[in-house]
PDB file of C-alpha atoms in Angstrom:
ATOM      1  CA  MET A   1     113.202 171.303  88.706  1.00 68.00           C
ATOM      2  CA  THR A   2     114.845 173.081  91.383  1.00 78.00           C
ATOM      3  CA  LYS A   3     117.794 171.450  93.259  1.00 77.00           C
ATOM      4  CA  ARG A   4     115.711 171.294  96.281  1.00 78.00           C
ATOM      5  CA  THR A   5     112.984 169.204  94.667  1.00 79.00           C
ATOM      6  CA  LYS A   6     115.666 166.975  93.244  1.00 75.00           C
ATOM      7  CA  ILE A   7     117.125 166.611  96.683  1.00 80.00           C
ATOM      8  CA  ILE A   8     113.601 165.596  97.992  1.00 79.00           C
ATOM      9  CA  LEU A   9     112.704 163.147  95.314  1.00 76.00           C
ATOM     10  CA  ALA A  10     116.147 161.445  95.852  1.00 73.00           C
ATOM     11  CA  ILE A  11     115.533 161.143  99.736  1.00 84.00           C
ATOM     12  CA  VAL A  12     111.966 159.894  98.901  1.00 79.00           C
ATOM     13  CA  ALA A  13     113.246 157.308  96.525  1.00 76.00           C
ATOM     14  CA  SER A  14     115.974 156.119  98.925  1.00 76.00           C
ATOM     15  CA  ILE A  15     113.354 155.735 101.556  1.00 82.00           C
ATOM     16  CA  VAL A  16     111.020 153.748  99.428  1.00 73.00           C
ATOM     17  CA  ALA A  17     114.003 151.491  98.170  1.00 68.00           C
ATOM     18  CA  LEU A  18     115.009 150.826 101.741  1.00 66.00           C
ATOM     19  CA  ALA A  19     111.496 149.920 102.839  1.00 68.00           C
ATOM     20  CA  SER A  20     111.021 147.502  99.966  1.00 70.00           C
ATOM     21  CA  ILE A  21     114.340 145.933 100.596  1.00 72.00           C
ATOM     22  CA  GLY A  22     113.606 145.725 104.320  1.00 66.00           C
ATOM     23  CA  GLY A  23     110.037 144.394 103.630  1.00 64.00           C
ATOM     24  CA  CYS A  24     111.558 141.721 101.281  1.00 62.00           C
ATOM     25  CA  THR A  25     114.152 140.653 104.183  1.00 63.00           C
ATOM     26  CA  MET A  26     111.212 140.480 106.667  1.00 60.00           C
ATOM     27  CA  THR A  27     109.017 138.458 104.506  1.00 64.00           C
ATOM     28  CA  GLN A  28     111.884 136.005 103.635  1.00 66.00           C
ATOM     29  CA  LYS A  29     112.549 135.595 107.459  1.00 64.00           C
ATOM     30  CA  GLU A  30     109.099 134.814 107.916  1.00 68.00           C
ATOM     31  CA  ASN A  31     109.114 132.167 105.076  1.00 69.00           C
ATOM     32  CA  ASN A  32     112.084 130.572 106.719  1.00 69.00           C
ATOM     33  CA  LYS A  33     110.492 130.264 110.105  1.00 66.00           C
ATOM     34  CA  GLN A  34     107.326 128.997 108.223  1.00 69.00           C
ATOM     35  CA  ASP A  35     109.701 126.410 106.374  1.00 67.00           C
ATOM     36  CA  LYS A  36     111.276 125.242 109.681  1.00 65.00           C
ATOM     37  CA  LYS A  37     107.833 124.786 111.307  1.00 64.00           C
ATOM     38  CA  VAL A  38     106.713 122.516 108.286  1.00 63.00           C
ATOM     39  CA  ALA A  39     109.833 120.624 108.311  1.00 61.00           C
ATOM     40  CA  SER A  40     109.573 119.869 112.151  1.00 61.00           C
ATOM     41  CA  SER A  41     105.844 119.128 111.626  1.00 63.00           C
ATOM     42  CA  LYS A  42     106.898 116.561 108.925  1.00 62.00           C
ATOM     43  CA  LYS A  43     109.523 114.960 111.295  1.00 62.00           C
ATOM     44  CA  ALA A  44     107.024 114.650 114.078  1.00 66.00           C
ATOM     45  CA  THR A  45     104.519 113.178 111.600  1.00 70.00           C
ATOM     46  CA  LYS A  46     107.259 110.786 110.486  1.00 68.00           C
ATOM     47  CA  ASP A  47     108.178 109.861 114.113  1.00 72.00           C
ATOM     48  CA  ASP A  48     104.527 109.203 114.850  1.00 87.00           C
ATOM     49  CA  LYS A  49     104.096 106.821 111.969  1.00 88.00           C
ATOM     50  CA  GLU A  50     107.355 105.065 112.912  1.00 91.00           C
ATOM     51  CA  ALA A  51     106.069 104.706 116.599  1.00 93.00           C
ATOM     52  CA  ILE A  52     102.859 103.285 115.142  1.00 93.00           C
ATOM     53  CA  LYS A  53     104.833 100.764 113.038  1.00 94.00           C
ATOM     54  CA  GLN A  54     106.843  99.704 115.968  1.00 95.00           C
ATOM     55  CA  LYS A  55     103.620  99.035 117.980  1.00 96.00           C
ATOM     56  CA  GLN A  56     101.955  97.094 115.237  1.00 96.00           C
ATOM     57  CA  LEU A  57     104.853  94.982 114.736  1.00 96.00           C
ATOM     58  CA  ALA A  58     105.257  94.411 118.488  1.00 96.00           C
ATOM     59  CA  TYR A  59     101.632  93.325 118.316  1.00 96.00           C
ATOM     60  CA  LEU A  60     102.249  90.798 115.564  1.00 96.00           C
ATOM     61  CA  LYS A  61     105.078  89.247 117.410  1.00 96.00           C
ATOM     62  CA  ASN A  62     102.657  88.655 120.259  1.00 97.00           C
ATOM     63  CA  HIS A  63     100.491  86.971 117.772  1.00 97.00           C
ATOM     64  CA  GLU A  64     103.069  85.082 116.098  1.00 97.00           C
ATOM     65  CA  GLN A  65     101.377  81.428 116.697  1.00 97.00           C
ATOM     66  CA  GLU A  66      98.488  82.649 114.830  1.00 97.00           C
ATOM     67  CA  ILE A  67     100.404  83.453 111.986  1.00 97.00           C
ATOM     68  CA  ILE A  68     102.370  80.281 112.231  1.00 97.00           C
ATOM     69  CA  ASP A  69      98.970  78.148 112.568  1.00 97.00           C
ATOM     70  CA  LEU A  70      97.561  79.926 109.321  1.00 97.00           C
ATOM     71  CA  VAL A  71     100.706  79.000 107.253  1.00 97.00           C
ATOM     72  CA  LYS A  72     100.761  75.274 108.843  1.00 97.00           C
ATOM     73  CA  ALA A  73      97.053  74.848 107.892  1.00 96.00           C
ATOM     74  CA  GLN A  74      97.884  75.320 104.153  1.00 96.00           C
ATOM     75  CA  SER A  75      99.389  71.769 104.013  1.00 95.00           C
ATOM     76  CA  PRO A  76     100.008  69.007 106.236  1.00 95.00           C
ATOM     77  CA  LYS A  77     103.755  68.693 104.996  1.00 95.00           C
ATOM     78  CA  VAL A  78     104.572  72.009 106.726  1.00 96.00           C
ATOM     79  CA  GLU A  79     106.273  70.939 109.996  1.00 96.00           C
ATOM     80  CA  SER A  80     107.665  74.357 111.080  1.00 97.00           C
ATOM     81  CA  VAL A  81     107.312  77.965 110.072  1.00 98.00           C
ATOM     82  CA  GLN A  82     110.050  80.637 110.227  1.00 98.00           C
ATOM     83  CA  ILE A  83     108.881  84.342 110.186  1.00 98.00           C
ATOM     84  CA  ASP A  84     111.402  86.960 108.784  1.00 97.00           C
ATOM     85  CA  TRP A  85     110.503  89.993 110.759  1.00 97.00           C
ATOM     86  CA  GLU A  86     113.065  92.036 109.094  1.00 96.00           C
ATOM     87  CA  GLU A  87     111.214  91.668 105.782  1.00 96.00           C
ATOM     88  CA  THR A  88     107.914  92.816 106.986  1.00 96.00           C
ATOM     89  CA  GLN A  89     106.451  95.515 104.740  1.00 95.00           C
ATOM     90  CA  TRP A  90     103.626  98.110 105.208  1.00 94.00           C
ATOM     91  CA  SER A  91     101.443  98.608 102.007  1.00 88.00           C
ATOM     92  CA  ASP A  92      98.231  99.944 100.630  1.00 76.00           C
ATOM     93  CA  GLY A  93      95.867  97.860  98.706  1.00 66.00           C
ATOM     94  CA  GLY A  94      96.664  99.786  95.345  1.00 69.00           C
ATOM     95  CA  LEU A  95      94.532 101.852  92.955  1.00 69.00           C
ATOM     96  CA  THR A  96      91.268  99.740  93.132  1.00 69.00           C
ATOM     97  CA  ASN A  97      91.628  98.781  96.833  1.00 67.00           C
ATOM     98  CA  PRO A  98      92.131 101.721  99.435  1.00 68.00           C
ATOM     99  CA  GLU A  99      92.859  99.416 102.360  1.00 80.00           C
ATOM    100  CA  TYR A 100      96.177  99.168 104.118  1.00 91.00           C
ATOM    101  CA  TYR A 101      98.062  96.061 104.922  1.00 93.00           C
ATOM    102  CA  ILE A 102     101.142  94.598 106.662  1.00 95.00           C
ATOM    103  CA  ASN A 103     102.866  91.888 104.808  1.00 96.00           C
ATOM    104  CA  VAL A 104     104.751  89.285 106.688  1.00 98.00           C
ATOM    105  CA  PHE A 105     107.170  86.985 105.002  1.00 98.00           C
ATOM    106  CA  GLY A 106     108.958  83.792 106.065  1.00 98.00           C
ATOM    107  CA  ARG A 107     110.051  80.139 105.355  1.00 98.00           C
ATOM    108  CA  ILE A 108     108.935  76.751 105.945  1.00 97.00           C
ATOM    109  CA  ASN A 109     110.624  73.522 107.401  1.00 97.00           C
ATOM    110  CA  ASN A 110     113.934  75.498 107.612  1.00 96.00           C
ATOM    111  CA  ILE A 111     114.250  75.373 103.888  1.00 96.00           C
ATOM    112  CA  GLU A 112     116.260  78.270 102.742  1.00 95.00           C
ATOM    113  CA  GLU A 113     114.658  78.604  99.140  1.00 96.00           C
ATOM    114  CA  SER A 114     111.138  78.372 100.523  1.00 97.00           C
ATOM    115  CA  GLY A 115     108.774  81.403 101.072  1.00 97.00           C
ATOM    116  CA  TRP A 116     105.239  82.326 101.905  1.00 98.00           C
ATOM    117  CA  GLY A 117     103.630  85.761 102.714  1.00 97.00           C
ATOM    118  CA  VAL A 118     100.638  86.674 105.099  1.00 97.00           C
ATOM    119  CA  ASP A 119      98.620  89.921 104.676  1.00 95.00           C
ATOM    120  CA  ILE A 120      97.284  91.642 107.613  1.00 95.00           C
ATOM    121  CA  PRO A 121      94.656  94.281 107.185  1.00 94.00           C
ATOM    122  CA  ILE A 122      95.230  97.502 109.105  1.00 94.00           C
ATOM    123  CA  ASN A 123      92.018  99.157 110.659  1.00 92.00           C
ATOM    124  CA  ASP A 124      91.117 102.827 110.266  1.00 89.00           C
ATOM    125  CA  ASP A 125      92.484 103.293 113.954  1.00 93.00           C
ATOM    126  CA  ASN A 126      95.913 101.753 113.057  1.00 92.00           C
ATOM    127  CA  THR A 127      95.120  98.560 115.070  1.00 94.00           C
ATOM    128  CA  LEU A 128      95.640  95.304 113.217  1.00 95.00           C
ATOM    129  CA  ASN A 129      92.574  92.994 112.085  1.00 95.00           C
ATOM    130  CA  ILE A 130      94.315  89.772 113.036  1.00 95.00           C
ATOM    131  CA  ASP A 131      91.135  87.795 112.133  1.00 95.00           C
ATOM    132  CA  GLY A 132      90.955  89.068 108.684  1.00 95.00           C
ATOM    133  CA  MET A 133      94.759  88.009 108.000  1.00 96.00           C
ATOM    134  CA  TYR A 134      95.093  85.598 104.942  1.00 96.00           C
ATOM    135  CA  ILE A 135      97.804  83.951 102.741  1.00 96.00           C
ATOM    136  CA  GLY A 136      98.961  86.769 100.326  1.00 93.00           C
ATOM    137  CA  SER A 137     101.589  84.729  98.655  1.00 94.00           C
ATOM    138  CA  ASP A 138     101.282  80.772  98.586  1.00 96.00           C
ATOM    139  CA  ILE A 139     103.913  78.610  99.991  1.00 96.00           C
ATOM    140  CA  ARG A 140     106.686  77.908  97.394  1.00 96.00           C
ATOM    141  CA  ILE A 141     109.857  75.996  97.336  1.00 95.00           C
ATOM    142  CA  GLY A 142     112.552  77.019  94.753  1.00 93.00           C
ATOM    143  CA  GLY A 143     109.790  79.150  92.878  1.00 90.00           C
ATOM    144  CA  ARG A 144     107.413  76.081  92.697  1.00 92.00           C
ATOM    145  CA  LEU A 145     104.121  75.879  94.598  1.00 92.00           C
ATOM    146  CA  PHE A 146     104.340  73.757  97.567  1.00 87.00           C
ATOM    147  CA  ALA A 147     101.664  71.273  97.808  1.00 74.00           C
TER     148      ALA A 147
END
């Protein structure tokens, strides 16, 4: 091989190496942009879900009396019902039941060691089926059923 051929091959090899490094850098920058878009999209989705939960909670608070009436209907001994809004949970029905629920918890008669739970179905459009609510956890005092 002549000296001139070696120089041309070296130049071509250098150009190919630089092009591949540059291409990898450009691809990585594109991936970073896509990762940022996905992350911001996930954050927006999370913000949307949180906004929906806040609307659902506000709706429940507007229908607080219906929840109280349902709990009171379980026993004539229930004089008062306290709802613990801080303990409200959003859950799915589990493996065999694909429905979603809001679980509301509280106490009765101002007894600290009492407890109950009401489950409220969530419709497909994220509205609440207040007419479909039911006692999910029976009234208990100190772990024993309240009769």
